[in-house]
Amino acid sequence: MYSKFVKRLFDIILSSLGIVVFSPLLLILMLIIKLDSPGPIFFKQKRSGIHKVHFNILKFRTMRIDTPRDTPTHMLQNPDTYITKVGKFFRKTSLDELPQIFNIFIGKMSVIGPRPALWNQFDLIEERDQYGANDVRPGLTGWAQINGRDELAIPVKAKLDGEYVKRMSFLFDCRCFWGTIASVVRRDGVVEGKAVNNLQTIENEKVVTK
């Protein structure tokens, strides 16, 4: 009952409120991105959604437009040189993820759930199949994100995603939500430009609008 109906209702309410409340902030961030470096404001990535159906996730652009395409971030030479000045701050504070409230509003994502895997993260997708984690809406944040985030090895991340599926409830979602805020404040588990514990392939930013 909760996972099918109540959770989706909360997603619609929270994303609608988020769009209204954060509109001024979104406009400010868009202006900052435009002033900081040439290029579009947003980019999209193809991700694996519920039942492994692909969708495009929306983010703020944090990398320069001359970044080599289709190259994992951790495989770039001096990856930090490709991340814009404001992009570094956006990534550390997770502000680059804010546009995903629109993904939540249209039903491609949920506020809480397993983070959507890249379409070519076949190892993570396969691991999640064992736990039924590919059969729920992916989330803006989730149980794995407050228990290691980028530092987690793929089998560990998939297992935590499976644990979330088993424990999914309103109270557990609240725990993940407030735990995420605490993790962002502490900047826990964020690794930029490094391959850690066989970290999954990260597809470079793809522009969607100017």
XYZ file of C-alpha atoms in Angstrom:
210
model
C 0.000 0.000 0.000
C 2.682 2.496 1.043
C 5.114 1.759 -1.809
C 2.435 1.821 -4.524
C 0.195 4.711 -3.540
C 1.159 6.680 -0.426
C 4.825 7.018 -1.347
C 3.958 8.344 -4.808
C 1.493 10.830 -3.290
C 4.206 12.136 -0.981
C 6.582 12.400 -3.953
C 4.090 14.549 -5.854
C 3.425 16.782 -2.841
C 7.088 17.199 -1.878
C 8.324 17.771 -5.433
C 5.548 20.305 -6.068
C 6.456 22.165 -2.890
C 10.130 21.903 -3.807
C 9.568 23.444 -7.223
C 7.685 26.373 -5.668
C 9.936 26.918 -2.645
C 13.237 26.439 -4.472
C 12.304 28.411 -7.587
C 14.205 31.545 -6.437
C 17.253 29.429 -5.525
C 17.097 27.560 -8.839
C 17.042 30.843 -10.745
C 20.034 32.139 -8.753
C 21.997 28.932 -9.344
C 21.185 29.060 -13.049
C 22.524 32.607 -13.238
C 25.692 31.643 -11.325
C 26.363 28.737 -13.704
C 25.910 30.975 -16.724
C 28.261 33.626 -15.327
C 30.872 31.108 -14.164
C 31.598 29.329 -17.463
C 30.383 29.209 -21.077
C 27.900 26.530 -21.940
C 24.420 25.339 -21.068
C 22.922 25.337 -17.576
C 21.667 21.755 -17.497
C 22.888 18.372 -18.637
C 21.273 14.965 -18.758
C 22.450 11.403 -18.228
C 20.772 8.186 -19.307
C 19.934 6.196 -16.202
C 18.257 2.925 -15.319
C 14.834 3.524 -13.780
C 12.136 1.305 -12.288
C 12.106 -2.152 -13.916
C 15.369 -1.117 -15.653
C 13.559 1.221 -18.061
C 15.915 4.026 -19.135
C 15.180 7.678 -18.495
C 17.143 10.942 -18.584
C 18.149 12.336 -15.217
C 18.480 16.117 -15.014
C 21.328 17.930 -13.245
C 23.033 21.292 -13.178
C 26.168 21.374 -15.332
C 29.316 21.230 -13.207
C 31.940 20.510 -15.889
C 33.436 22.511 -18.740
C 32.062 22.012 -22.239
C 35.469 20.832 -23.509
C 35.442 17.805 -21.197
C 36.047 14.611 -23.231
C 32.734 12.916 -23.856
C 31.930 9.316 -22.958
C 34.947 9.110 -20.660
C 34.531 8.138 -16.990
C 35.395 11.018 -14.669
C 37.931 8.946 -12.747
C 39.709 8.070 -16.023
C 40.303 11.687 -17.044
C 43.776 13.146 -16.658
C 43.543 15.792 -13.924
C 39.733 15.539 -13.668
C 39.600 18.491 -11.277
C 40.657 20.769 -14.116
C 37.433 19.967 -15.970
C 35.137 20.745 -13.047
C 34.084 24.393 -12.971
C 34.672 26.627 -9.955
C 31.045 26.625 -8.911
C 30.755 22.992 -10.013
C 33.085 21.889 -7.225
C 30.877 23.624 -4.676
C 27.707 22.265 -6.256
C 29.027 18.706 -6.104
C 30.192 18.966 -2.517
C 26.841 20.365 -1.406
C 24.772 18.222 -3.825
C 23.168 21.367 -5.262
C 23.759 19.932 -8.735
C 21.075 17.344 -7.945
C 18.289 19.897 -7.333
C 16.809 19.763 -10.873
C 15.865 16.141 -10.158
C 12.783 17.416 -8.343
C 11.314 17.611 -11.852
C 12.196 13.918 -12.419
C 10.369 13.167 -9.180
C 7.333 15.249 -10.125
C 6.789 13.396 -13.429
C 7.207 9.998 -11.760
C 10.580 8.858 -13.063
C 12.122 9.072 -9.591
C 11.154 9.153 -5.930
C 12.467 11.354 -3.125
C 13.851 8.270 -1.367
C 15.069 5.118 -3.102
C 18.177 3.497 -4.610
C 20.164 6.038 -6.624
C 19.514 5.426 -10.340
C 22.369 3.522 -11.943
C 23.869 4.690 -15.200
C 22.538 2.716 -18.143
C 25.951 1.031 -18.548
C 26.547 0.187 -14.887
C 25.799 -3.433 -15.695
C 27.619 -4.771 -12.620
C 25.556 -2.662 -10.203
C 22.296 -3.372 -12.055
C 23.009 -7.100 -11.988
C 23.829 -7.019 -8.267
C 20.602 -5.131 -7.542
C 18.579 -7.801 -9.341
C 19.369 -10.149 -6.455
C 17.591 -7.846 -4.024
C 14.698 -6.538 -6.102
C 16.207 -3.059 -6.008
C 15.629 -2.523 -9.736
C 11.869 -2.881 -9.249
C 11.312 0.282 -7.220
C 11.560 3.906 -8.332
C 15.124 5.204 -7.992
C 15.552 8.042 -5.534
C 17.111 11.431 -5.121
C 18.761 9.899 -2.073
C 18.579 6.616 -0.237
C 19.863 4.246 2.426
C 23.175 3.645 0.632
C 23.783 7.404 0.324
C 23.805 7.873 4.089
C 26.006 4.819 4.595
C 29.009 5.615 2.444
C 27.851 7.168 -0.842
C 30.809 7.218 -3.329
C 33.035 5.184 -1.031
C 30.930 2.027 -1.241
C 31.953 -0.988 -3.295
C 29.261 -2.096 -5.736
C 28.253 -5.319 -3.860
C 27.900 -3.335 -0.633
C 25.879 -0.590 -2.311
C 23.546 -3.140 -3.924
C 23.061 -4.915 -0.600
C 22.143 -1.645 1.111
C 19.704 -0.888 -1.717
C 18.153 -4.291 -1.133
C 17.906 -3.566 2.587
C 16.036 -0.373 1.750
C 13.528 -2.316 -0.376
C 12.850 -4.691 2.521
C 12.494 -1.912 5.106
C 10.647 0.578 2.920
C 8.106 2.506 4.999
C 7.162 6.074 5.831
C 9.318 6.096 8.977
C 12.299 4.555 7.192
C 12.007 7.102 4.383
C 12.012 9.866 7.025
C 15.162 8.357 8.512
C 16.860 8.376 5.093
C 15.697 11.944 4.428
C 17.076 13.436 7.649
C 20.172 11.251 7.415
C 20.839 12.701 3.968
C 20.695 16.251 5.285
C 23.209 15.341 7.994
C 25.493 13.633 5.438
C 25.408 16.640 3.099
C 26.289 18.980 5.956
C 29.223 16.738 6.921
C 30.037 16.051 3.219
C 30.349 12.346 4.009
C 31.503 9.850 1.395
C 32.020 12.264 -1.498
C 34.879 11.297 -3.799
C 35.658 13.390 -6.869
C 37.792 12.199 -9.759
C 38.974 8.965 -8.155
C 38.327 5.282 -8.676
C 37.427 3.993 -5.214
C 36.532 0.383 -4.421
C 35.875 -0.403 -8.079
C 33.659 2.673 -8.321
C 31.112 2.442 -11.087
C 31.624 4.005 -14.517
C 30.421 7.597 -14.590
C 29.199 8.971 -17.873
C 30.249 12.533 -18.587
C 27.745 15.306 -18.763
C 25.539 15.562 -21.847
C 24.037 18.933 -22.640
C 20.265 19.237 -22.998
C 19.665 22.958 -23.210
C 21.415 26.308 -23.449
